[in-house]
Amino acid sequence: MIAFIIRRLLQSILVMLTVALVAFALFRFVGDPIASMVGQETTLAERAELRDALGLNDPFVVQFFTFVSRALVGDFGISYRLQQPVMELILSRLPATLELALVSGILAFVLGVGFGVYTALRRGGWLSSSIMTVSLIGVSLPTFLIGVLLIWVFAVELQWLPSFGRGDVVDLGGWWRTGLLTESGRASLVLPAITLGLYQMTLIMRLVRAEMLEVLRTDYIKFARARGLTNRAVNFGHALKNTLVPVITITGLQLGSIIAFAIITETVFQWPGVGALFINSVRFVDVPVMAAYLMLIALVFVVINLIVDLLYYVVDPRLRMDRTTAGH
């Protein structure tokens, strides 16, 4: 177990270094950040002085080493556009993105597993067929179109929910501000959470349904029925338990995808998260913010993937048996 964790940690460090190199190399040569920071009246001497002050004239290796060494302590430099520490900008917007991702993930997992189990157990019913048909919408339509449709129906026509913003927030101390404790905050979260979680929900639902149908056809399920166990005990005590083993991996990776691809949802609903910050940084070639954002997303994926691997190792006894056998 310890060797497994050490190996995964070394792989994670290698992935983070690779992402840091790719992100820094990519955005290092995208446009001129000085052009977006100064006006046309700025002289060449002033531009050169600013370039020296930002360290843009240093060799690439020196800039990359400086970037990595500072990133290890959470220092991603100063935003070229806003002239504020990048870490402060990200921390001020991170709670909004995390709350949106958390609610979307819970929504996708609970409904995905519930609908998946139902459609597997009642696959011949009209309601199951209707659910599977409607689920095609979540797979087929792009996220921004789903968001626009929800805004049109529930915000414009019915006027039940707000169409943009985060609503009122409560300061919990430090850098965390939440909208979950206010009525307007919860109302503002509904449409973005549905938009972001719908695609993930359909994936989880179809995966659970396929795995459930496969497990129900196995011999040990037939043996459990032959022993006289009730349908509830067979379906939920045996079949569902084995169905959720591969679902853990997909759900964990989808949570990382929710955080990474919240950019589109935050743009449609003007949600003040790190995704919107990244979009603005791309427009103004704000290299420190762009590089920090990609490092943050890579870290999220690496941590989630590590947790999923450990959970998979604990849940699936076949992995432990294989490693024990290999050791002998």
mmCIF file with all atom_site columns, C-alpha atoms in Angstrom, residues 111-292:
data_model
loop_
_atom_site.group_PDB
_atom_site.id
_atom_site.type_symbol
_atom_site.label_atom_id
_atom_site.label_alt_id
_atom_site.label_comp_id
_atom_site.label_asym_id
_atom_site.label_entity_id
_atom_site.label_seq_id
_atom_site.pdbx_PDB_ins_code
_atom_site.Cartn_x
_atom_site.Cartn_y
_atom_site.Cartn_z
_atom_site.occupancy
_atom_site.B_iso_or_equiv
_atom_site.pdbx_formal_charge
_atom_site.auth_seq_id
_atom_site.auth_comp_id
_atom_site.auth_asym_id
_atom_site.auth_atom_id
_atom_site.pdbx_PDB_model_num
ATOM 1   C CA . LEU A 1 111 ? -29.665 11.787  -9.918  1.00 0.00 ? 111 LEU A CA 1
ATOM 2   C CA . GLY A 1 112 ? -27.293 9.852   -12.168 1.00 0.00 ? 112 GLY A CA 1
ATOM 3   C CA . VAL A 1 113 ? -27.102 6.860   -9.835  1.00 0.00 ? 113 VAL A CA 1
ATOM 4   C CA . GLY A 1 114 ? -30.826 7.025   -9.052  1.00 0.00 ? 114 GLY A CA 1
ATOM 5   C CA . PHE A 1 115 ? -31.957 7.216   -12.672 1.00 0.00 ? 115 PHE A CA 1
ATOM 6   C CA . GLY A 1 116 ? -29.363 4.645   -13.721 1.00 0.00 ? 116 GLY A CA 1
ATOM 7   C CA . VAL A 1 117 ? -30.570 2.084   -11.190 1.00 0.00 ? 117 VAL A CA 1
ATOM 8   C CA . TYR A 1 118 ? -34.223 2.753   -12.012 1.00 0.00 ? 118 TYR A CA 1
ATOM 9   C CA . THR A 1 119 ? -33.800 2.440   -15.777 1.00 0.00 ? 119 THR A CA 1
ATOM 10  C CA . ALA A 1 120 ? -31.821 -0.784  -15.272 1.00 0.00 ? 120 ALA A CA 1
ATOM 11  C CA . LEU A 1 121 ? -34.438 -2.388  -13.028 1.00 0.00 ? 121 LEU A CA 1
ATOM 12  C CA . ARG A 1 122 ? -37.409 -1.081  -15.027 1.00 0.00 ? 122 ARG A CA 1
ATOM 13  C CA . ARG A 1 123 ? -35.893 -1.133  -18.478 1.00 0.00 ? 123 ARG A CA 1
ATOM 14  C CA . GLY A 1 124 ? -39.121 -2.188  -20.171 1.00 0.00 ? 124 GLY A CA 1
ATOM 15  C CA . GLY A 1 125 ? -41.293 0.570   -18.691 1.00 0.00 ? 125 GLY A CA 1
ATOM 16  C CA . TRP A 1 126 ? -42.427 3.721   -20.450 1.00 0.00 ? 126 TRP A CA 1
ATOM 17  C CA . LEU A 1 127 ? -40.917 5.959   -17.769 1.00 0.00 ? 127 LEU A CA 1
ATOM 18  C CA . SER A 1 128 ? -37.475 4.365   -18.193 1.00 0.00 ? 128 SER A CA 1
ATOM 19  C CA . SER A 1 129 ? -37.710 4.827   -21.950 1.00 0.00 ? 129 SER A CA 1
ATOM 20  C CA . SER A 1 130 ? -38.696 8.460   -21.447 1.00 0.00 ? 130 SER A CA 1
ATOM 21  C CA . ILE A 1 131 ? -35.747 9.053   -19.097 1.00 0.00 ? 131 ILE A CA 1
ATOM 22  C CA . MET A 1 132 ? -33.319 7.516   -21.576 1.00 0.00 ? 132 MET A CA 1
ATOM 23  C CA . THR A 1 133 ? -34.760 9.622   -24.385 1.00 0.00 ? 133 THR A CA 1
ATOM 24  C CA . VAL A 1 134 ? -34.574 12.849  -22.394 1.00 0.00 ? 134 VAL A CA 1
ATOM 25  C CA . SER A 1 135 ? -31.024 12.009  -21.320 1.00 0.00 ? 135 SER A CA 1
ATOM 26  C CA . LEU A 1 136 ? -29.962 12.351  -24.940 1.00 0.00 ? 136 LEU A CA 1
ATOM 27  C CA . ILE A 1 137 ? -30.484 16.090  -24.513 1.00 0.00 ? 137 ILE A CA 1
ATOM 28  C CA . GLY A 1 138 ? -27.770 16.274  -21.884 1.00 0.00 ? 138 GLY A CA 1
ATOM 29  C CA . VAL A 1 139 ? -25.351 14.368  -24.114 1.00 0.00 ? 139 VAL A CA 1
ATOM 30  C CA . SER A 1 140 ? -26.172 15.998  -27.433 1.00 0.00 ? 140 SER A CA 1
ATOM 31  C CA . LEU A 1 141 ? -26.675 19.686  -26.687 1.00 0.00 ? 141 LEU A CA 1
ATOM 32  C CA . PRO A 1 142 ? -23.646 21.877  -25.899 1.00 0.00 ? 142 PRO A CA 1
ATOM 33  C CA . THR A 1 143 ? -23.444 23.378  -22.428 1.00 0.00 ? 143 THR A CA 1
ATOM 34  C CA . PHE A 1 144 ? -23.851 26.992  -23.497 1.00 0.00 ? 144 PHE A CA 1
ATOM 35  C CA . LEU A 1 145 ? -27.052 26.165  -25.430 1.00 0.00 ? 145 LEU A CA 1
ATOM 36  C CA . ILE A 1 146 ? -28.536 24.362  -22.426 1.00 0.00 ? 146 ILE A CA 1
ATOM 37  C CA . GLY A 1 147 ? -27.746 27.413  -20.286 1.00 0.00 ? 147 GLY A CA 1
ATOM 38  C CA . VAL A 1 148 ? -29.348 29.795  -22.766 1.00 0.00 ? 148 VAL A CA 1
ATOM 39  C CA . LEU A 1 149 ? -32.485 27.632  -22.974 1.00 0.00 ? 149 LEU A CA 1
ATOM 40  C CA . LEU A 1 150 ? -32.783 27.471  -19.180 1.00 0.00 ? 150 LEU A CA 1
ATOM 41  C CA . ILE A 1 151 ? -32.378 31.250  -18.937 1.00 0.00 ? 151 ILE A CA 1
ATOM 42  C CA . TRP A 1 152 ? -35.040 31.785  -21.585 1.00 0.00 ? 152 TRP A CA 1
ATOM 43  C CA . VAL A 1 153 ? -37.565 29.440  -19.917 1.00 0.00 ? 153 VAL A CA 1
ATOM 44  C CA . PHE A 1 154 ? -37.045 30.012  -16.182 1.00 0.00 ? 154 PHE A CA 1
ATOM 45  C CA . ALA A 1 155 ? -35.668 33.576  -16.078 1.00 0.00 ? 155 ALA A CA 1
ATOM 46  C CA . VAL A 1 156 ? -37.257 35.331  -19.051 1.00 0.00 ? 156 VAL A CA 1
ATOM 47  C CA . GLU A 1 157 ? -40.585 33.588  -19.618 1.00 0.00 ? 157 GLU A CA 1
ATOM 48  C CA . LEU A 1 158 ? -41.494 32.258  -16.152 1.00 0.00 ? 158 LEU A CA 1
ATOM 49  C CA . GLN A 1 159 ? -39.315 34.718  -14.193 1.00 0.00 ? 159 GLN A CA 1
ATOM 50  C CA . TRP A 1 160 ? -38.790 32.181  -11.433 1.00 0.00 ? 160 TRP A CA 1
ATOM 51  C CA . LEU A 1 161 ? -35.015 32.379  -11.133 1.00 0.00 ? 161 LEU A CA 1
ATOM 52  C CA . PRO A 1 162 ? -32.296 35.000  -11.753 1.00 0.00 ? 162 PRO A CA 1
ATOM 53  C CA . SER A 1 163 ? -30.407 34.770  -15.032 1.00 0.00 ? 163 SER A CA 1
ATOM 54  C CA . PHE A 1 164 ? -26.975 35.993  -13.943 1.00 0.00 ? 164 PHE A CA 1
ATOM 55  C CA . GLY A 1 165 ? -24.742 36.731  -10.985 1.00 0.00 ? 165 GLY A CA 1
ATOM 56  C CA . ARG A 1 166 ? -24.251 34.990  -7.680  1.00 0.00 ? 166 ARG A CA 1
ATOM 57  C CA . GLY A 1 167 ? -26.775 36.830  -5.544  1.00 0.00 ? 167 GLY A CA 1
ATOM 58  C CA . ASP A 1 168 ? -26.099 37.969  -1.987  1.00 0.00 ? 168 ASP A CA 1
ATOM 59  C CA . VAL A 1 169 ? -23.160 36.335  -0.228  1.00 0.00 ? 169 VAL A CA 1
ATOM 60  C CA . VAL A 1 170 ? -22.131 35.936  3.410   1.00 0.00 ? 170 VAL A CA 1
ATOM 61  C CA . ASP A 1 171 ? -18.546 36.458  4.538   1.00 0.00 ? 171 ASP A CA 1
ATOM 62  C CA . LEU A 1 172 ? -17.431 33.437  6.583   1.00 0.00 ? 172 LEU A CA 1
ATOM 63  C CA . GLY A 1 173 ? -14.040 34.905  7.370   1.00 0.00 ? 173 GLY A CA 1
ATOM 64  C CA . GLY A 1 174 ? -10.774 34.799  5.511   1.00 0.00 ? 174 GLY A CA 1
ATOM 65  C CA . TRP A 1 175 ? -11.266 34.517  1.770   1.00 0.00 ? 175 TRP A CA 1
ATOM 66  C CA . TRP A 1 176 ? -14.395 32.354  1.813   1.00 0.00 ? 176 TRP A CA 1
ATOM 67  C CA . ARG A 1 177 ? -17.709 33.954  0.942   1.00 0.00 ? 177 ARG A CA 1
ATOM 68  C CA . THR A 1 178 ? -20.756 31.788  0.360   1.00 0.00 ? 178 THR A CA 1
ATOM 69  C CA . GLY A 1 179 ? -24.121 32.325  -1.264  1.00 0.00 ? 179 GLY A CA 1
ATOM 70  C CA . LEU A 1 180 ? -25.595 29.106  0.138   1.00 0.00 ? 180 LEU A CA 1
ATOM 71  C CA . LEU A 1 181 ? -26.780 30.914  3.266   1.00 0.00 ? 181 LEU A CA 1
ATOM 72  C CA . THR A 1 182 ? -28.886 33.506  1.443   1.00 0.00 ? 182 THR A CA 1
ATOM 73  C CA . GLU A 1 183 ? -32.116 33.053  -0.491  1.00 0.00 ? 183 GLU A CA 1
ATOM 74  C CA . SER A 1 184 ? -30.911 34.994  -3.521  1.00 0.00 ? 184 SER A CA 1
ATOM 75  C CA . GLY A 1 185 ? -27.631 33.073  -3.483  1.00 0.00 ? 185 GLY A CA 1
ATOM 76  C CA . ARG A 1 186 ? -29.376 29.702  -3.549  1.00 0.00 ? 186 ARG A CA 1
ATOM 77  C CA . ALA A 1 187 ? -31.760 30.874  -6.265  1.00 0.00 ? 187 ALA A CA 1
ATOM 78  C CA . SER A 1 188 ? -28.866 32.138  -8.389  1.00 0.00 ? 188 SER A CA 1
ATOM 79  C CA . LEU A 1 189 ? -27.137 28.769  -8.057  1.00 0.00 ? 189 LEU A CA 1
ATOM 80  C CA . VAL A 1 190 ? -29.975 26.647  -9.452  1.00 0.00 ? 190 VAL A CA 1
ATOM 81  C CA . LEU A 1 191 ? -29.672 27.301  -13.191 1.00 0.00 ? 191 LEU A CA 1
ATOM 82  C CA . PRO A 1 192 ? -25.845 27.237  -13.370 1.00 0.00 ? 192 PRO A CA 1
ATOM 83  C CA . ALA A 1 193 ? -25.730 24.023  -11.319 1.00 0.00 ? 193 ALA A CA 1
ATOM 84  C CA . ILE A 1 194 ? -28.250 22.279  -13.580 1.00 0.00 ? 194 ILE A CA 1
ATOM 85  C CA . THR A 1 195 ? -26.445 23.484  -16.692 1.00 0.00 ? 195 THR A CA 1
ATOM 86  C CA . LEU A 1 196 ? -23.056 22.305  -15.466 1.00 0.00 ? 196 LEU A CA 1
ATOM 87  C CA . GLY A 1 197 ? -24.238 19.009  -13.994 1.00 0.00 ? 197 GLY A CA 1
ATOM 88  C CA . LEU A 1 198 ? -26.650 17.836  -16.706 1.00 0.00 ? 198 LEU A CA 1
ATOM 89  C CA . TYR A 1 199 ? -24.011 16.387  -19.012 1.00 0.00 ? 199 TYR A CA 1
ATOM 90  C CA . GLN A 1 200 ? -22.189 14.682  -16.147 1.00 0.00 ? 200 GLN A CA 1
ATOM 91  C CA . MET A 1 201 ? -25.475 13.287  -14.834 1.00 0.00 ? 201 MET A CA 1
ATOM 92  C CA . THR A 1 202 ? -26.306 11.624  -18.151 1.00 0.00 ? 202 THR A CA 1
ATOM 93  C CA . LEU A 1 203 ? -22.852 10.030  -18.325 1.00 0.00 ? 203 LEU A CA 1
ATOM 94  C CA . ILE A 1 204 ? -23.122 8.631   -14.787 1.00 0.00 ? 204 ILE A CA 1
ATOM 95  C CA . MET A 1 205 ? -26.693 7.457   -15.412 1.00 0.00 ? 205 MET A CA 1
ATOM 96  C CA . ARG A 1 206 ? -25.779 5.543   -18.579 1.00 0.00 ? 206 ARG A CA 1
ATOM 97  C CA . LEU A 1 207 ? -22.693 4.054   -16.938 1.00 0.00 ? 207 LEU A CA 1
ATOM 98  C CA . VAL A 1 208 ? -24.658 2.897   -13.873 1.00 0.00 ? 208 VAL A CA 1
ATOM 99  C CA . ARG A 1 209 ? -27.390 1.437   -16.082 1.00 0.00 ? 209 ARG A CA 1
ATOM 100 C CA . ALA A 1 210 ? -24.919 -0.490  -18.251 1.00 0.00 ? 210 ALA A CA 1
ATOM 101 C CA . GLU A 1 211 ? -22.958 -1.792  -15.242 1.00 0.00 ? 211 GLU A CA 1
ATOM 102 C CA . MET A 1 212 ? -26.142 -2.703  -13.374 1.00 0.00 ? 212 MET A CA 1
ATOM 103 C CA . LEU A 1 213 ? -27.495 -4.709  -16.306 1.00 0.00 ? 213 LEU A CA 1
ATOM 104 C CA . GLU A 1 214 ? -24.187 -6.537  -16.641 1.00 0.00 ? 214 GLU A CA 1
ATOM 105 C CA . VAL A 1 215 ? -24.019 -7.359  -12.925 1.00 0.00 ? 215 VAL A CA 1
ATOM 106 C CA . LEU A 1 216 ? -27.629 -8.598  -12.877 1.00 0.00 ? 216 LEU A CA 1
ATOM 107 C CA . ARG A 1 217 ? -26.694 -11.192 -15.499 1.00 0.00 ? 217 ARG A CA 1
ATOM 108 C CA . THR A 1 218 ? -23.837 -12.694 -13.464 1.00 0.00 ? 218 THR A CA 1
ATOM 109 C CA . ASP A 1 219 ? -24.005 -16.104 -11.855 1.00 0.00 ? 219 ASP A CA 1
ATOM 110 C CA . TYR A 1 220 ? -23.732 -14.973 -8.242  1.00 0.00 ? 220 TYR A CA 1
ATOM 111 C CA . ILE A 1 221 ? -26.830 -12.770 -8.665  1.00 0.00 ? 221 ILE A CA 1
ATOM 112 C CA . LYS A 1 222 ? -28.725 -15.799 -10.009 1.00 0.00 ? 222 LYS A CA 1
ATOM 113 C CA . PHE A 1 223 ? -27.454 -17.816 -7.046  1.00 0.00 ? 223 PHE A CA 1
ATOM 114 C CA . ALA A 1 224 ? -28.610 -15.082 -4.643  1.00 0.00 ? 224 ALA A CA 1
ATOM 115 C CA . ARG A 1 225 ? -32.092 -15.214 -6.153  1.00 0.00 ? 225 ARG A CA 1
ATOM 116 C CA . ALA A 1 226 ? -32.081 -19.011 -5.931  1.00 0.00 ? 226 ALA A CA 1
ATOM 117 C CA . ARG A 1 227 ? -31.348 -18.727 -2.205  1.00 0.00 ? 227 ARG A CA 1
ATOM 118 C CA . GLY A 1 228 ? -34.647 -16.910 -1.833  1.00 0.00 ? 228 GLY A CA 1
ATOM 119 C CA . LEU A 1 229 ? -33.321 -13.413 -1.169  1.00 0.00 ? 229 LEU A CA 1
ATOM 120 C CA . THR A 1 230 ? -35.741 -10.568 -1.797  1.00 0.00 ? 230 THR A CA 1
ATOM 121 C CA . ASN A 1 231 ? -35.395 -8.373  -4.867  1.00 0.00 ? 231 ASN A CA 1
ATOM 122 C CA . ARG A 1 232 ? -34.419 -5.447  -2.658  1.00 0.00 ? 232 ARG A CA 1
ATOM 123 C CA . ALA A 1 233 ? -31.595 -7.432  -1.073  1.00 0.00 ? 233 ALA A CA 1
ATOM 124 C CA . VAL A 1 234 ? -30.361 -8.697  -4.430  1.00 0.00 ? 234 VAL A CA 1
ATOM 125 C CA . ASN A 1 235 ? -30.620 -5.401  -6.286  1.00 0.00 ? 235 ASN A CA 1
ATOM 126 C CA . PHE A 1 236 ? -29.306 -3.053  -3.621  1.00 0.00 ? 236 PHE A CA 1
ATOM 127 C CA . GLY A 1 237 ? -27.308 -5.336  -1.345  1.00 0.00 ? 237 GLY A CA 1
ATOM 128 C CA . HIS A 1 238 ? -25.369 -7.187  -4.022  1.00 0.00 ? 238 HIS A CA 1
ATOM 129 C CA . ALA A 1 239 ? -25.840 -5.744  -7.517  1.00 0.00 ? 239 ALA A CA 1
ATOM 130 C CA . LEU A 1 240 ? -25.596 -2.045  -6.690  1.00 0.00 ? 240 LEU A CA 1
ATOM 131 C CA . LYS A 1 241 ? -22.555 -2.539  -4.461  1.00 0.00 ? 241 LYS A CA 1
ATOM 132 C CA . ASN A 1 242 ? -20.594 -4.109  -7.308  1.00 0.00 ? 242 ASN A CA 1
ATOM 133 C CA . THR A 1 243 ? -21.964 -1.621  -9.826  1.00 0.00 ? 243 THR A CA 1
ATOM 134 C CA . LEU A 1 244 ? -20.526 1.357   -7.944  1.00 0.00 ? 244 LEU A CA 1
ATOM 135 C CA . VAL A 1 245 ? -16.920 0.131   -8.125  1.00 0.00 ? 245 VAL A CA 1
ATOM 136 C CA . PRO A 1 246 ? -16.220 1.456   -11.656 1.00 0.00 ? 246 PRO A CA 1
ATOM 137 C CA . VAL A 1 247 ? -18.578 4.388   -11.069 1.00 0.00 ? 247 VAL A CA 1
ATOM 138 C CA . ILE A 1 248 ? -16.201 5.731   -8.399  1.00 0.00 ? 248 ILE A CA 1
ATOM 139 C CA . THR A 1 249 ? -13.488 6.288   -10.997 1.00 0.00 ? 249 THR A CA 1
ATOM 140 C CA . ILE A 1 250 ? -15.747 8.020   -13.494 1.00 0.00 ? 250 ILE A CA 1
ATOM 141 C CA . THR A 1 251 ? -17.415 10.177  -10.844 1.00 0.00 ? 251 THR A CA 1
ATOM 142 C CA . GLY A 1 252 ? -14.089 11.376  -9.486  1.00 0.00 ? 252 GLY A CA 1
ATOM 143 C CA . LEU A 1 253 ? -12.778 12.313  -12.907 1.00 0.00 ? 253 LEU A CA 1
ATOM 144 C CA . GLN A 1 254 ? -16.078 13.988  -13.784 1.00 0.00 ? 254 GLN A CA 1
ATOM 145 C CA . LEU A 1 255 ? -15.789 16.157  -10.667 1.00 0.00 ? 255 LEU A CA 1
ATOM 146 C CA . GLY A 1 256 ? -12.462 17.390  -11.989 1.00 0.00 ? 256 GLY A CA 1
ATOM 147 C CA . SER A 1 257 ? -14.087 18.020  -15.364 1.00 0.00 ? 257 SER A CA 1
ATOM 148 C CA . ILE A 1 258 ? -16.850 20.014  -13.706 1.00 0.00 ? 258 ILE A CA 1
ATOM 149 C CA . ILE A 1 259 ? -14.300 22.361  -12.125 1.00 0.00 ? 259 ILE A CA 1
ATOM 150 C CA . ALA A 1 260 ? -12.204 22.598  -15.283 1.00 0.00 ? 260 ALA A CA 1
ATOM 151 C CA . PHE A 1 261 ? -15.067 23.163  -17.715 1.00 0.00 ? 261 PHE A CA 1
ATOM 152 C CA . ALA A 1 262 ? -17.049 25.523  -15.522 1.00 0.00 ? 262 ALA A CA 1
ATOM 153 C CA . ILE A 1 263 ? -15.643 28.276  -17.753 1.00 0.00 ? 263 ILE A CA 1
ATOM 154 C CA . ILE A 1 264 ? -18.532 28.031  -20.218 1.00 0.00 ? 264 ILE A CA 1
ATOM 155 C CA . THR A 1 265 ? -21.209 27.988  -17.541 1.00 0.00 ? 265 THR A CA 1
ATOM 156 C CA . GLU A 1 266 ? -19.623 30.893  -15.671 1.00 0.00 ? 266 GLU A CA 1
ATOM 157 C CA . THR A 1 267 ? -19.483 32.892  -18.892 1.00 0.00 ? 267 THR A CA 1
ATOM 158 C CA . VAL A 1 268 ? -23.141 32.235  -19.781 1.00 0.00 ? 268 VAL A CA 1
ATOM 159 C CA . PHE A 1 269 ? -24.445 33.101  -16.309 1.00 0.00 ? 269 PHE A CA 1
ATOM 160 C CA . GLN A 1 270 ? -21.808 35.769  -15.509 1.00 0.00 ? 270 GLN A CA 1
ATOM 161 C CA . TRP A 1 271 ? -20.807 33.692  -12.499 1.00 0.00 ? 271 TRP A CA 1
ATOM 162 C CA . PRO A 1 272 ? -17.881 35.371  -10.678 1.00 0.00 ? 272 PRO A CA 1
ATOM 163 C CA . GLY A 1 273 ? -15.602 32.332  -10.535 1.00 0.00 ? 273 GLY A CA 1
ATOM 164 C CA . VAL A 1 274 ? -12.060 31.506  -11.572 1.00 0.00 ? 274 VAL A CA 1
ATOM 165 C CA . GLY A 1 275 ? -13.283 30.443  -15.016 1.00 0.00 ? 275 GLY A CA 1
ATOM 166 C CA . ALA A 1 276 ? -14.451 33.963  -15.816 1.00 0.00 ? 276 ALA A CA 1
ATOM 167 C CA . LEU A 1 277 ? -11.145 35.273  -14.461 1.00 0.00 ? 277 LEU A CA 1
ATOM 168 C CA . PHE A 1 278 ? -9.290  32.964  -16.852 1.00 0.00 ? 278 PHE A CA 1
ATOM 169 C CA . ILE A 1 279 ? -11.335 34.126  -19.857 1.00 0.00 ? 279 ILE A CA 1
ATOM 170 C CA . ASN A 1 280 ? -10.514 37.767  -19.092 1.00 0.00 ? 280 ASN A CA 1
ATOM 171 C CA . SER A 1 281 ? -6.853  36.918  -18.616 1.00 0.00 ? 281 SER A CA 1
ATOM 172 C CA . VAL A 1 282 ? -6.742  35.293  -22.053 1.00 0.00 ? 282 VAL A CA 1
ATOM 173 C CA . ARG A 1 283 ? -8.240  38.390  -23.644 1.00 0.00 ? 283 ARG A CA 1
ATOM 174 C CA . PHE A 1 284 ? -5.574  40.621  -22.087 1.00 0.00 ? 284 PHE A CA 1
ATOM 175 C CA . VAL A 1 285 ? -2.677  38.117  -22.322 1.00 0.00 ? 285 VAL A CA 1
ATOM 176 C CA . ASP A 1 286 ? -2.344  38.055  -18.526 1.00 0.00 ? 286 ASP A CA 1
ATOM 177 C CA . VAL A 1 287 ? 0.294   35.296  -18.423 1.00 0.00 ? 287 VAL A CA 1
ATOM 178 C CA . PRO A 1 288 ? 0.590   34.882  -14.604 1.00 0.00 ? 288 PRO A CA 1
ATOM 179 C CA . VAL A 1 289 ? -3.170  34.380  -14.209 1.00 0.00 ? 289 VAL A CA 1
ATOM 180 C CA . MET A 1 290 ? -3.392  31.965  -17.144 1.00 0.00 ? 290 MET A CA 1
ATOM 181 C CA . ALA A 1 291 ? -0.468  29.873  -15.938 1.00 0.00 ? 291 ALA A CA 1
ATOM 182 C CA . ALA A 1 292 ? -1.768  29.841  -12.350 1.00 0.00 ? 292 ALA A CA 1
#
